[in-house]
Coordinates of C-alpha atoms in Angstrom, one line a residue:
M15 CA 8.4 -15.0 -16.3
K16 CA 5.0 -13.6 -15.2
I17 CA 3.5 -13.3 -11.4
S18 CA 0.2 -12.6 -10.1
Y19 CA -0.6 -9.9 -7.7
D20 CA -2.4 -7.4 -5.6
L21 CA -0.2 -4.8 -3.9
H22 CA -3.1 -2.9 -2.0
I23 CA -4.7 -4.9 0.5
H24 CA -5.5 -3.6 4.4
S25 CA -4.8 -5.6 7.1
C26 CA -7.2 -5.0 11.2
L27 CA -4.3 -2.6 11.6
S28 CA -6.3 -0.1 9.8
P29 CA -8.8 1.3 11.6
C30 CA -11.2 0.8 7.6
G31 CA -10.7 -3.1 7.6
S32 CA -12.3 -5.5 8.6
D33 CA -11.2 -7.6 12.1
D34 CA -11.4 -10.4 10.0
M35 CA -8.5 -9.3 8.1
T36 CA -5.9 -11.2 10.2
P37 CA -2.1 -11.9 8.6
N38 CA -3.3 -15.7 8.6
N39 CA -7.0 -14.7 6.6
I40 CA -4.8 -12.3 4.1
M41 CA -1.6 -14.7 3.5
N42 CA -3.8 -18.0 3.2
M43 CA -6.7 -16.3 0.7
A44 CA -4.6 -15.2 -1.1
W45 CA -2.7 -18.5 -1.6
I46 CA -6.2 -19.9 -2.0
K47 CA -6.7 -17.7 -4.8
G48 CA -3.0 -18.1 -6.2
L49 CA -1.2 -15.2 -6.1
D50 CA 2.4 -14.8 -6.0
V51 CA 3.0 -11.0 -4.3
V52 CA 1.4 -8.9 -2.8
A53 CA 1.7 -6.0 -0.4
I54 CA 0.3 -5.1 3.1
T55 CA -0.4 -1.5 2.6
D56 CA -1.9 -0.4 5.5
H57 CA -2.9 2.6 6.4
N58 CA -0.1 5.0 7.7
S59 CA 0.9 1.7 9.5
G60 CA 3.2 -1.3 8.5
K61 CA 3.3 -2.8 11.5
N62 CA 1.8 -6.7 10.5
V63 CA 3.8 -6.7 7.5
S64 CA 6.2 -8.0 9.2
A65 CA 3.3 -11.2 9.8
C66 CA 2.5 -11.7 7.1
V67 CA 6.2 -12.3 5.9
G68 CA 6.2 -15.5 7.3
I69 CA 3.7 -16.7 6.7
G70 CA 3.9 -15.7 2.8
N71 CA 7.3 -18.1 3.2
D72 CA 5.0 -20.6 4.9
L73 CA 2.9 -20.6 1.9
G74 CA 5.4 -19.6 -1.0
V75 CA 3.4 -15.7 -1.5
L76 CA 5.5 -13.6 -1.8
V77 CA 5.2 -10.1 0.3
L78 CA 6.5 -7.1 -0.7
P79 CA 6.8 -4.7 2.5
G80 CA 4.2 -1.5 2.0
M81 CA 2.3 0.7 2.8
E82 CA -0.5 3.6 2.8
V83 CA 0.1 6.8 3.2
Q84 CA -2.2 9.8 4.0
T85 CA -0.1 13.0 2.7
R86 CA -0.8 16.5 4.1
E87 CA -2.9 17.0 0.9
E88 CA -4.8 14.4 2.1
V89 CA -3.3 11.8 -0.9
H90 CA -3.4 8.8 -0.6
V91 CA 0.1 7.3 -1.9
L92 CA 1.6 3.5 -1.9
C93 CA 5.3 3.2 -0.6
Y94 CA 6.6 -0.4 -0.6
F95 CA 10.5 -1.1 0.7
P96 CA 12.7 -3.6 -0.8
H97 CA 12.9 -5.3 3.0
V98 CA 10.7 -4.8 6.1
K99 CA 13.7 -3.7 7.9
N100 CA 13.3 -0.2 5.6
L101 CA 9.5 -0.3 6.0
E102 CA 10.3 -0.7 9.6
T103 CA 13.2 2.3 10.4
F104 CA 10.5 4.7 7.8
E105 CA 8.2 4.3 9.5
T106 CA 10.4 5.3 12.9
E107 CA 11.1 9.0 11.4
L108 CA 7.0 8.7 9.8
D109 CA 6.3 8.5 13.8
L110 CA 7.9 12.5 14.3
Y111 CA 4.5 13.8 12.2
R112 CA 1.6 11.7 13.4
M113 CA -1.5 13.7 14.5
Q114 CA -1.4 13.5 18.1
I115 CA -5.1 12.2 18.1
P116 CA -6.0 9.3 19.7
N117 CA -8.1 7.2 17.6
R118 CA -11.8 5.3 18.5
P119 CA -12.3 2.1 17.9
D120 CA -16.3 2.9 18.3
R121 CA -16.7 4.8 15.3
F122 CA -13.3 4.9 13.5
G123 CA -12.4 0.5 13.8
N124 CA -9.5 -1.4 15.7
Q125 CA -6.2 -0.6 14.7
W126 CA -5.0 -4.0 15.9
I127 CA -1.1 -5.2 15.6
M128 CA -0.9 -9.3 15.5
N129 CA 2.1 -11.7 15.2
D130 CA 1.7 -14.8 13.0
K131 CA -0.8 -17.0 14.9
D132 CA -3.5 -13.5 15.2
E133 CA -2.9 -12.9 18.4
V134 CA -3.2 -9.6 19.3
V135 CA 0.1 -8.2 20.6
G136 CA -1.0 -4.4 20.3
E137 CA -3.0 -1.6 18.9
M138 CA -2.1 2.0 17.6
P139 CA -2.8 4.4 20.0
L140 CA -3.2 7.1 17.1
A141 CA -5.3 7.2 15.1
L142 CA -4.0 6.0 11.6
I143 CA -6.7 7.8 9.2
L144 CA -5.6 10.9 9.5
S145 CA -2.9 12.4 7.5
I146 CA 0.6 13.1 8.3
D147 CA 2.0 16.0 8.7
L148 CA 3.9 15.4 5.7
S149 CA 3.6 17.2 2.0
I150 CA 4.4 14.8 -0.6
D151 CA 7.6 17.0 -2.3
D152 CA 8.5 15.8 1.1
L153 CA 6.9 11.9 1.8
Y154 CA 8.8 11.7 -1.7
A155 CA 11.7 11.9 -0.5
L156 CA 11.4 10.4 2.6
V157 CA 10.4 7.2 0.2
E158 CA 13.8 7.3 -1.2
R159 CA 16.0 7.6 1.1
Y160 CA 15.0 3.7 2.5
E161 CA 15.6 2.7 -1.1
G162 CA 11.8 2.5 -1.6
I163 CA 9.3 3.0 -4.3
M164 CA 6.3 5.4 -4.8
I165 CA 3.0 4.9 -6.1
P166 CA -0.2 7.4 -6.2
A167 CA -3.1 5.0 -5.2
H168 CA -6.4 4.8 -6.9
V169 CA -5.7 7.6 -9.3
N170 CA -9.2 7.7 -11.5
K171 CA -11.2 7.9 -7.4
D172 CA -12.8 11.0 -6.4
S173 CA -11.2 11.4 -3.5
N174 CA -7.9 11.1 -1.8
S175 CA -6.3 10.6 -5.2
I176 CA -3.2 12.9 -6.8
L177 CA -5.3 14.0 -9.4
Y178 CA -8.8 14.7 -6.7
N179 CA -7.1 16.4 -4.1
L180 CA -4.2 18.1 -6.8
G181 CA -6.0 18.0 -10.0
F182 CA -2.3 17.4 -11.7
I183 CA 0.5 15.0 -11.1
P184 CA 4.2 16.7 -10.1
P185 CA 6.6 16.4 -13.0
H186 CA 9.4 16.7 -10.7
L187 CA 8.7 13.5 -8.6
A188 CA 8.2 11.6 -11.0
F189 CA 6.2 8.4 -11.1
T190 CA 6.7 6.5 -13.5
T191 CA 3.9 3.8 -12.6
L192 CA 0.1 4.8 -11.4
E193 CA -2.2 2.7 -9.6
V194 CA -5.5 3.2 -11.6
M195 CA -9.2 1.2 -10.6
K196 CA -10.6 -0.9 -13.4
N197 CA -14.4 0.5 -12.8
K198 CA -13.0 3.9 -13.7
E199 CA -12.0 5.9 -17.1
I200 CA -9.1 6.8 -17.1
S201 CA -7.7 9.8 -19.9
D202 CA -5.3 9.3 -22.7
V203 CA -2.9 11.4 -21.6
L204 CA -2.4 9.0 -18.5
K205 CA -2.1 6.1 -20.6
N206 CA 0.3 7.2 -22.7
N207 CA 2.7 8.6 -20.1
F208 CA 2.9 6.2 -17.0
A209 CA 2.5 2.2 -16.2
Y210 CA -0.1 1.5 -14.0
I211 CA -1.1 -1.3 -11.6
Y212 CA -4.4 -2.8 -10.5
N213 CA -4.8 -3.8 -7.2
S214 CA -8.0 -4.3 -4.9
D215 CA -7.5 -2.8 -2.2
A216 CA -9.0 -5.6 0.0
H217 CA -11.0 -4.2 2.8
Y218 CA -12.3 -7.1 3.7
L219 CA -11.0 -10.6 2.7
E220 CA -13.8 -12.0 -0.3
D221 CA -12.5 -9.1 -2.0
I222 CA -8.9 -9.6 -2.4
S223 CA -7.2 -10.1 -6.3
E224 CA -7.8 -13.3 -8.3
P225 CA -5.0 -13.9 -10.5
E226 CA -6.2 -11.7 -13.0
N227 CA -3.3 -9.3 -13.1
F228 CA 0.4 -10.0 -13.4
L229 CA 4.2 -8.1 -13.6
E230 CA 6.8 -9.0 -16.5
V231 CA 9.6 -10.0 -13.5
E232 CA 13.1 -11.5 -14.1
S233 CA 12.8 -13.7 -10.8
K234 CA 9.4 -14.0 -8.3
T235 CA 12.0 -11.7 -6.2
I236 CA 11.4 -8.4 -4.1
G237 CA 13.9 -6.8 -5.7
S238 CA 12.6 -8.0 -8.9
V239 CA 9.4 -7.1 -7.9
I240 CA 10.2 -3.1 -7.6
K241 CA 12.3 -3.0 -10.7
A242 CA 9.2 -4.0 -12.9
L243 CA 7.2 -1.0 -10.6
K244 CA 9.8 0.9 -11.8
R245 CA 9.9 0.3 -15.7
K246 CA 7.8 3.1 -17.5
E247 CA 6.4 0.0 -20.1
L248 CA 4.6 -2.0 -17.4
K249 CA 1.4 -2.2 -18.7

């Protein structure tokens, strides 16, 4: 079966995300647009994922637990996990490598943690916009430890991408899938050697994708979505 997706969405937990990107607003917009599966991928934290999962269950929109991590090399990678618990435990270990620099909401934006009623129940005190003190190699190993999958984000972007910052895709990390921006060119070498997905990288509600990108899956489940993302023939 084919399911429509948007696997790169920021909530109001990300300092660069709009304060309107609350769990209910995101999930209802995804439902209105007709998306089958979304991933909430805030910068260096997944603390709004659980609320979105609960809302998604009521709406029939699948939520893939995720996070967009900025490595020591300032490379953005999307990390996806089979269960919220895996994501939460992963973040607990990630906390050991955070830069101990407080967030400045007046400069970087709010970092709100919300429940499924869109009530602010907390705020991340440390700046999420900064890199985690882990190399891309070490992060890859950590994601694998928690049964996750890592996908380089917006590889054809002129900032914070694996190609822009490193200049190449490390072959020993065995990536099978890349995230590609639709409005920028991608080389034939990448097209022929990797599968790729298109996401919105939405920071505002109106930017969430229409149902125009699809995954071929065995069933509408997190396990099937992760399995699809691991396939090299994904197009």
